[in-house]
Short mmCIF file of C-alpha atoms in Angstrom, two decimals:
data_model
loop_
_atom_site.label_atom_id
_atom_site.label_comp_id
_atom_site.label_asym_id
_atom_site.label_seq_id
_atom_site.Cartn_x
_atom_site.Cartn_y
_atom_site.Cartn_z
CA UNK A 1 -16.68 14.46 19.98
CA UNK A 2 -19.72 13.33 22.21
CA UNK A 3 -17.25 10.32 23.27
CA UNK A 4 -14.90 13.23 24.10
CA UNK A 5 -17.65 14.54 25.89
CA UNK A 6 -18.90 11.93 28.06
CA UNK A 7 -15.56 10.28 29.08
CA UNK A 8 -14.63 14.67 29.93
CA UNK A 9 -17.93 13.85 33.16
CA UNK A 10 -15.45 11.05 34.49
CA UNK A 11 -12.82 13.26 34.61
CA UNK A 12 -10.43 12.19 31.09
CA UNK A 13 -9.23 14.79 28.64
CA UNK A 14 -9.65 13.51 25.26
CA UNK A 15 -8.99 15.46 22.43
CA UNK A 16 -10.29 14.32 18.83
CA UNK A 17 -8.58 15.85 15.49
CA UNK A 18 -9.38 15.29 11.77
CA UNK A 19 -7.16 15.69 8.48
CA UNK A 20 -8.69 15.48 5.38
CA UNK A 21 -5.69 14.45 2.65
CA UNK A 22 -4.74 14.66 -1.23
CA UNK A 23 -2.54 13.07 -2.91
CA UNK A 24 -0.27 12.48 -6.07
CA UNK A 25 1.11 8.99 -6.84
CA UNK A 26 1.96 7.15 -9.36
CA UNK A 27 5.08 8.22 -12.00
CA UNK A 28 7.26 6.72 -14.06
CA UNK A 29 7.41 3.30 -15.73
CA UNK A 30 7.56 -0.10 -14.36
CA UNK A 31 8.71 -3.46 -16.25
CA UNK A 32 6.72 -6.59 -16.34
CA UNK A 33 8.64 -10.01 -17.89
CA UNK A 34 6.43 -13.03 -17.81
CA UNK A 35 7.28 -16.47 -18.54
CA UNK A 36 4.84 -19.62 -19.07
CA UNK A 37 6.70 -22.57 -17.53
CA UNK A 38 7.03 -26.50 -18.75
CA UNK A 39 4.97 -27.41 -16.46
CA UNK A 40 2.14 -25.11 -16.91
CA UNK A 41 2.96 -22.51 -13.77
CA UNK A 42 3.87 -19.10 -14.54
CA UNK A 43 7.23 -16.82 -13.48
CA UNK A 44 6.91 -13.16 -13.21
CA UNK A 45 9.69 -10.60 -12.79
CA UNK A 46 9.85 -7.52 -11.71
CA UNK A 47 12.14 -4.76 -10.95
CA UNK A 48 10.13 -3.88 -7.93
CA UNK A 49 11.15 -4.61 -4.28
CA UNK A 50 9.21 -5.88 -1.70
CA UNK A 51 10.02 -4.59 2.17
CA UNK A 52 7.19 -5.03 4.21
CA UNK A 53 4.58 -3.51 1.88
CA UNK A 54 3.65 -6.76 0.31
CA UNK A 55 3.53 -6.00 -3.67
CA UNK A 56 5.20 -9.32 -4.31
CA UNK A 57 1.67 -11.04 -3.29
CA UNK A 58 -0.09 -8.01 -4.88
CA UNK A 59 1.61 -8.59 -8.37
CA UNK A 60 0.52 -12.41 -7.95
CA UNK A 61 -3.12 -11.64 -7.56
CA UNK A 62 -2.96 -8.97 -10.34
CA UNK A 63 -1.42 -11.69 -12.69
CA UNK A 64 -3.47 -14.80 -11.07
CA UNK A 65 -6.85 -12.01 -12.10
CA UNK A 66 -5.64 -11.90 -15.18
CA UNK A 67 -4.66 -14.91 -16.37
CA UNK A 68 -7.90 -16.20 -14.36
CA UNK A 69 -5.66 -18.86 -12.78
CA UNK A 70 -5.15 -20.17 -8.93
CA UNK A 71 -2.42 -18.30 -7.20
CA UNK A 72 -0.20 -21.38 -6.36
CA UNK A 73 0.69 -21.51 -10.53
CA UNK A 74 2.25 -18.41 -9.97
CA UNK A 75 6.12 -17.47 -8.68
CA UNK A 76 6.91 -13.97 -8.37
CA UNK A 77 11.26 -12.89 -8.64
CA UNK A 78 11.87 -9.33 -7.58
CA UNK A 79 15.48 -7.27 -8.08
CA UNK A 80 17.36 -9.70 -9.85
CA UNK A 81 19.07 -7.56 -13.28
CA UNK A 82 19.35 -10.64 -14.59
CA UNK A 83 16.02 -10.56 -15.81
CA UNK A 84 14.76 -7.23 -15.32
CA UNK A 85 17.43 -4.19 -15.68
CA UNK A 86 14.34 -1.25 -16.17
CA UNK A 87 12.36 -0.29 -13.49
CA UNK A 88 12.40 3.03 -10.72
CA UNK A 89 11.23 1.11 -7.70
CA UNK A 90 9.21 1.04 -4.84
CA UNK A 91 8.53 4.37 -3.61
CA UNK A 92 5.60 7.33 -3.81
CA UNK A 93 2.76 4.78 -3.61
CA UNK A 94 3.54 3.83 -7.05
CA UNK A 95 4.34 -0.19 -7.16
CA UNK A 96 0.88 -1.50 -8.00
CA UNK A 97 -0.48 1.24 -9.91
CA UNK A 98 2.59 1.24 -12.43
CA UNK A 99 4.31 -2.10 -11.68
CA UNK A 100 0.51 -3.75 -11.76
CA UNK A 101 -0.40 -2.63 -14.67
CA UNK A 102 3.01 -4.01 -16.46
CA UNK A 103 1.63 -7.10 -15.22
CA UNK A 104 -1.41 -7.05 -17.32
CA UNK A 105 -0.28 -5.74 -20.16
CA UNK A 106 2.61 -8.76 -19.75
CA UNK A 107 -0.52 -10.99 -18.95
CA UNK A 108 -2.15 -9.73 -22.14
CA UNK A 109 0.37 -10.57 -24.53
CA UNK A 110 0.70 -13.75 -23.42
CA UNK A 111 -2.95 -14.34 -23.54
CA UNK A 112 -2.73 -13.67 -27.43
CA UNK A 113 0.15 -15.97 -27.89
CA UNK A 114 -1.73 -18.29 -26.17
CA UNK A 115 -4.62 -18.21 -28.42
CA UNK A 116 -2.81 -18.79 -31.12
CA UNK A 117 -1.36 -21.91 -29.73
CA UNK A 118 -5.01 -22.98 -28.79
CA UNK A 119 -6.15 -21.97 -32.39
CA UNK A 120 -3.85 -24.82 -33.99
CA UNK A 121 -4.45 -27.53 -30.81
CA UNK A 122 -8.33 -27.02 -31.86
CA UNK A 123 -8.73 -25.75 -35.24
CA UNK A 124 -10.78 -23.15 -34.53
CA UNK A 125 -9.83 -19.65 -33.03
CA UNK A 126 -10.88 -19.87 -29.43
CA UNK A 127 -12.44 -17.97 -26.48
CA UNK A 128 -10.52 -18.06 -23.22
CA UNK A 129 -12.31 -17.49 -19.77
CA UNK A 130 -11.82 -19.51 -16.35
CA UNK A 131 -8.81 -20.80 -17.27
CA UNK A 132 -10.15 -22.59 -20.79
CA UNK A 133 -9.83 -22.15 -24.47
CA UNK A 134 -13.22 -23.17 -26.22
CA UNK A 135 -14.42 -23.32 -29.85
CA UNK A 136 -16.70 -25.12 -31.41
CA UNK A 137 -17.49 -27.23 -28.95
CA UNK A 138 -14.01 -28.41 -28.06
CA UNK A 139 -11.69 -26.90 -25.34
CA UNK A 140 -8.06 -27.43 -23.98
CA UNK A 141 -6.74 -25.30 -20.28
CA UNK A 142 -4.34 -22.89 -20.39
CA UNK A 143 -2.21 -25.50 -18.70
CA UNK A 144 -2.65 -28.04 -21.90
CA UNK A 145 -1.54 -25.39 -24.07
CA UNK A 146 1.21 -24.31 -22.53
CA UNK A 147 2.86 -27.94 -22.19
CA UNK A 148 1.94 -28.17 -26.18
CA UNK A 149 3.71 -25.40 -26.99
CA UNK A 150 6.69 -26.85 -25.56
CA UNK A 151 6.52 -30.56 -26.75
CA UNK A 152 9.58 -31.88 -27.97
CA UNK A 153 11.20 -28.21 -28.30
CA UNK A 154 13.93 -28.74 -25.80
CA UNK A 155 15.30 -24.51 -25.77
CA UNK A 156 11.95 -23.22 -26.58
CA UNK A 157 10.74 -20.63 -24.37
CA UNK A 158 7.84 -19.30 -23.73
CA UNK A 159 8.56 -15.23 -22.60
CA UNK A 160 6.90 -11.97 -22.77
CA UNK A 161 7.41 -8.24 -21.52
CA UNK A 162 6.06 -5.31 -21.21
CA UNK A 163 6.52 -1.84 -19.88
CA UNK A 164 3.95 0.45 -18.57
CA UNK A 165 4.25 4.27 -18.56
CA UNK A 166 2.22 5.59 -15.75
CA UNK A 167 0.86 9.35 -14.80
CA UNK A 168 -0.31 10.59 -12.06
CA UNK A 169 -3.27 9.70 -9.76
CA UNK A 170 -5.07 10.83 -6.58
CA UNK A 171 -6.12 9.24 -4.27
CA UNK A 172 -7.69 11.07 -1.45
CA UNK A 173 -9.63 10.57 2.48
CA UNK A 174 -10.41 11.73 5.64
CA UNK A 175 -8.24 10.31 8.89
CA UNK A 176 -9.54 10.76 12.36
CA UNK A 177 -7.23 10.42 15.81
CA UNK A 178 -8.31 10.41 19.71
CA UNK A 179 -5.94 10.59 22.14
CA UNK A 180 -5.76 11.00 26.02
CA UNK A 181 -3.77 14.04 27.66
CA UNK A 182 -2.85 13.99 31.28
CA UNK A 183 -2.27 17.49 32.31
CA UNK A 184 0.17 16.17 35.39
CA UNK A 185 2.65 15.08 33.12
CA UNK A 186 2.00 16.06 29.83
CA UNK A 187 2.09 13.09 28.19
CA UNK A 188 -0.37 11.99 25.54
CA UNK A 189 -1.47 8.52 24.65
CA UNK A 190 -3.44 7.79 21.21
CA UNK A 191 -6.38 5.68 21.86
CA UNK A 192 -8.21 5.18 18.15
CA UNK A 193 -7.40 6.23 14.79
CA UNK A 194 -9.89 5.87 12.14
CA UNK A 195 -9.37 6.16 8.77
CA UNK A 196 -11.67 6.40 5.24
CA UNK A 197 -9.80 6.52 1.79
CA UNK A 198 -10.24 6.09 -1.74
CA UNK A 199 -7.53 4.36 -2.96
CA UNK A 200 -9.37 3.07 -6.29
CA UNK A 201 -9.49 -0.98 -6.74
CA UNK A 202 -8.33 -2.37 -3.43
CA UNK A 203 -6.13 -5.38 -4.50
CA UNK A 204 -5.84 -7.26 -0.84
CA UNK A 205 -7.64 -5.45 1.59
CA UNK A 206 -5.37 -7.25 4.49
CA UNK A 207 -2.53 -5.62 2.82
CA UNK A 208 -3.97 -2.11 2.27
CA UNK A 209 -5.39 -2.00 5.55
CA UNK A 210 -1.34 -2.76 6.87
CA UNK A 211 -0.55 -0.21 4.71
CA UNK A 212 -2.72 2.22 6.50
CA UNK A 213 -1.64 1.18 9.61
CA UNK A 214 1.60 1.24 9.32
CA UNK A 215 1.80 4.95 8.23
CA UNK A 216 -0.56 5.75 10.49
CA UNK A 217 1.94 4.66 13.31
CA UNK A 218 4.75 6.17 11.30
CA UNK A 219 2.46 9.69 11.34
CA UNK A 220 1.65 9.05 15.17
CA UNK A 221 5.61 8.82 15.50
CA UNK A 222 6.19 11.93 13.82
CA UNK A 223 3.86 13.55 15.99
CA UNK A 224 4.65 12.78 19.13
CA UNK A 225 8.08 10.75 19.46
CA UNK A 226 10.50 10.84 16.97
CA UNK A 227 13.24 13.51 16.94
CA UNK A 228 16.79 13.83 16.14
CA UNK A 229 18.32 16.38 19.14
CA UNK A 230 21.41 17.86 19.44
CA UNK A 231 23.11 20.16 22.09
CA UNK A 232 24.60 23.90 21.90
CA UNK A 233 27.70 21.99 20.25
CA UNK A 234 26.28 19.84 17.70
CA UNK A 235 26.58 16.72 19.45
CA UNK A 236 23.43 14.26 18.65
CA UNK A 237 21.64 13.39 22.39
CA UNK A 238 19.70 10.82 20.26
CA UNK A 239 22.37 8.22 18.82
CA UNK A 240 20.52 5.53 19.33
CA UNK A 241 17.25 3.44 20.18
CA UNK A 242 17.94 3.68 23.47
CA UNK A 243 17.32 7.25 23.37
CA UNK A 244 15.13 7.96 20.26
CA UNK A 245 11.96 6.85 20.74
CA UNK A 246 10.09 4.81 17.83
CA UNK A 247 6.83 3.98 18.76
CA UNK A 248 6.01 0.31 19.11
CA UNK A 249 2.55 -1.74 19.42
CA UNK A 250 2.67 -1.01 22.78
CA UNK A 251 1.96 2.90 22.08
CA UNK A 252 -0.30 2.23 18.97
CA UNK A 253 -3.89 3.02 19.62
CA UNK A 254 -6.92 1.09 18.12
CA UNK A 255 -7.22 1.32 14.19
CA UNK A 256 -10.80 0.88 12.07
CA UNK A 257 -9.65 0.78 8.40
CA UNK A 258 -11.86 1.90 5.79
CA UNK A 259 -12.07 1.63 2.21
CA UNK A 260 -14.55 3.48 0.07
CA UNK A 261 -17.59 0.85 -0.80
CA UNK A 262 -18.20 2.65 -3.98
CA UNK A 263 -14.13 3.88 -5.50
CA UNK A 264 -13.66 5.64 -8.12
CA UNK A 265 -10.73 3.69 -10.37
CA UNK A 266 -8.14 5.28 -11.92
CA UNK A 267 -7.31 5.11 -15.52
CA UNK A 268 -4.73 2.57 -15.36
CA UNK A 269 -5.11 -1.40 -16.03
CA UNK A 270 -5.38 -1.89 -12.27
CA UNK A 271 -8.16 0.49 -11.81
CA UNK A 272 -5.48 1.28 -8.25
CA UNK A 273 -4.37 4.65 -7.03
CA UNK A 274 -1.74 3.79 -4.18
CA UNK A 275 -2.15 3.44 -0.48
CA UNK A 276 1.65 3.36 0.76
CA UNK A 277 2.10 6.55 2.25
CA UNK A 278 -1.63 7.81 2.24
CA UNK A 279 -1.75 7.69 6.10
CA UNK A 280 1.45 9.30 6.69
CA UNK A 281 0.69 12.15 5.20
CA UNK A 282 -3.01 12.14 6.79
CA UNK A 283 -1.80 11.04 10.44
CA UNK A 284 0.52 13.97 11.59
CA UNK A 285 -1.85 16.89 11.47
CA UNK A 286 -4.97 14.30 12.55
CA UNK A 287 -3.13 13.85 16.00
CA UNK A 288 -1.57 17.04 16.48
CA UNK A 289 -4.91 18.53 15.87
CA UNK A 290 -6.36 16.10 18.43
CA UNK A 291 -3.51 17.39 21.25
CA UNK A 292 -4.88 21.10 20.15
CA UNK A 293 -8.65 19.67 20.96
CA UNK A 294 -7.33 18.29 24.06
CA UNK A 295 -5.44 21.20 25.32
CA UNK A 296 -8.87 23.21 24.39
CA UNK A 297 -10.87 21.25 27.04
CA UNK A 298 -8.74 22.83 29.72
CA UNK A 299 -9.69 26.05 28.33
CA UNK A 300 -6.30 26.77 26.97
CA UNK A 301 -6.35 28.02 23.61
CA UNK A 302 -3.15 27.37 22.29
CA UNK A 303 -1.63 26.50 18.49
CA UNK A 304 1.26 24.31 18.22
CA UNK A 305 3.52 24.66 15.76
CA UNK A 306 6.71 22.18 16.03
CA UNK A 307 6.12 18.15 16.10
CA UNK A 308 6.81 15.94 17.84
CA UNK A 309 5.04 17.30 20.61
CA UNK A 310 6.64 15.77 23.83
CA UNK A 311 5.30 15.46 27.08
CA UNK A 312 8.10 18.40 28.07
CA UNK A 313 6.32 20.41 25.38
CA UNK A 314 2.56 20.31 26.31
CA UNK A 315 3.83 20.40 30.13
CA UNK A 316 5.08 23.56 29.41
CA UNK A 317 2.14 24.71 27.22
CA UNK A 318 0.22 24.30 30.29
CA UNK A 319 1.81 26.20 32.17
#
């Protein structure tokens, strides 16, 4: 607001809006199979789809946690039947909460196969950590044992599943958006959108904070761009891209992500909430709030009650 303030002396009205956002992820079950290879990697599949979102690299750092191995052991297969016929999908935030967990309860059974495997190689019923079984003061890797279990058992395989029945969760923040109105034409331009959620666990920041962006820009869209129009006779004025307008990079304003430096986990193996459509919910009211804001600096007190707003629109709420 004092930003708003001091760039308002050289003559720019900036408007600043704030949403403050609830929400309920996280349903259903997800299906984990996991399968130690021959040559000591591991194969996980899931009924889960990857689109952008990235849970095919989440998964692998869930698993690689787990297991406490390096990433590169680990190959992730996604929407193949062949190997995994249960699972809802990717949608409602859900995939790394529910599909995550699956993962470590998969991990987790294979761990205890594993120590028994480890148990006969040493004699002695092991600890594993780092990678290592160790017992009385002897120790074989994960990879060791794995290649043992399959020595000179040519169809043996080395599988387990697991499915993991999730409830809800909540994760919850507070999104901020500034954007620039020029009263001449009535078009407004987001300049920075800032944005502070608890999400539990954060898995790969990188990826949460794309999450965030993206539905931040797919909020901003709703807001100001994206409609569907027809005339008096039902005939759609917005067939195409050429005519409905989707934001781009060139329209997005400045993000700062934030994560809460102190989360509160959920009850689930991941300790996750969700993240995928956090900032669409929290982006749509942030920025029309912020037009509102703007409009208020010209003295104009005026609530606005259809999205997107278009340039036509606030033109006319001008005037």
């Amino acid at each position: 607001k004092r930003w708003a303030d001091e760039e308002a002396k050289r003559g720019r009205i900036i408007g600043v809006g704030f949403s403050v956002y609830v929400e309920i992820t996280t349903f259903g079950y997800e299906t984990a199979i996991l399968r130690a290879e021959r040559d000591g990697n591991f194969t996980l599949f899931t009924a889960l789809t990857p689109h952008g979102q990235g849970v095919a690299t989440a998964l692998a750092q869930v698993l690689a946690d787990e297991l406490e191995v390096p990433m590169e052991k680990i190959k992730v297969y996604w929407g193949d039947t062949a190997y995994v016929s249960d699972g809802i999908g990717t949608m409602g935030s859900r995939s790394i909460t529910a599909g995550g967990s699956a993962v470590i309860l998969a991990a987790r059974r294979l761990k205890e196969e594993l120590v028994k495997a480890a148990e006969k190689l040493l004699g002695c019923r092991p600890e594993y950590g780092g990678g290592i079984f160790q017992c009385g003061g002897k120790s074989v890797t994960i990879e060791e044992v794995v290649k043992a279990v399959y020595r000179g058992k040519a169809n043996a395989q080395l599988a387990v599943g697991a499915i993991y029945h999730a409830d809800a969760t909540f994760p919850f923040g507070v999104h901020v958006a500034a954007v620039e109105l020029d009263p001449e034409t009535g078009f407004v331009r987001p300049l920075l959108y800032k944005s502070y959620d608890d999400v539990g666990v954060v898995v790969n920041p990188l990826l949460a904070a794309g999450q965030t962006i993206g539905g931040a820009l797919q909020g901003i869209a709703q807001a100001l761009y994206e409609e569907a129009v027809y005339d008096e006779s039902g005939n759609l004025l917005t067939p195409n891209l050429a005519f409905y307008y989707v934001p781009t990079a060139a329209e997005a304003p400045r993000y700062e992500v934030y994560f809460a430096d102190e989360p509160h986990p959920s009850r689930h193996p991941t300790g996750t909430k969700g993240i995928g459509e956090a900032a669409t919910i929290a982006s749509t009211p942030a920025v029309v709030m912020a037009v509102e804001d703007a409009i208020r600096r010209l003295k104009l007190g005026i609530r606005i009650d259809k999205t997107p707003i278009t340039p036509e629109d606030v033109w006319r709420l001008l005037r």
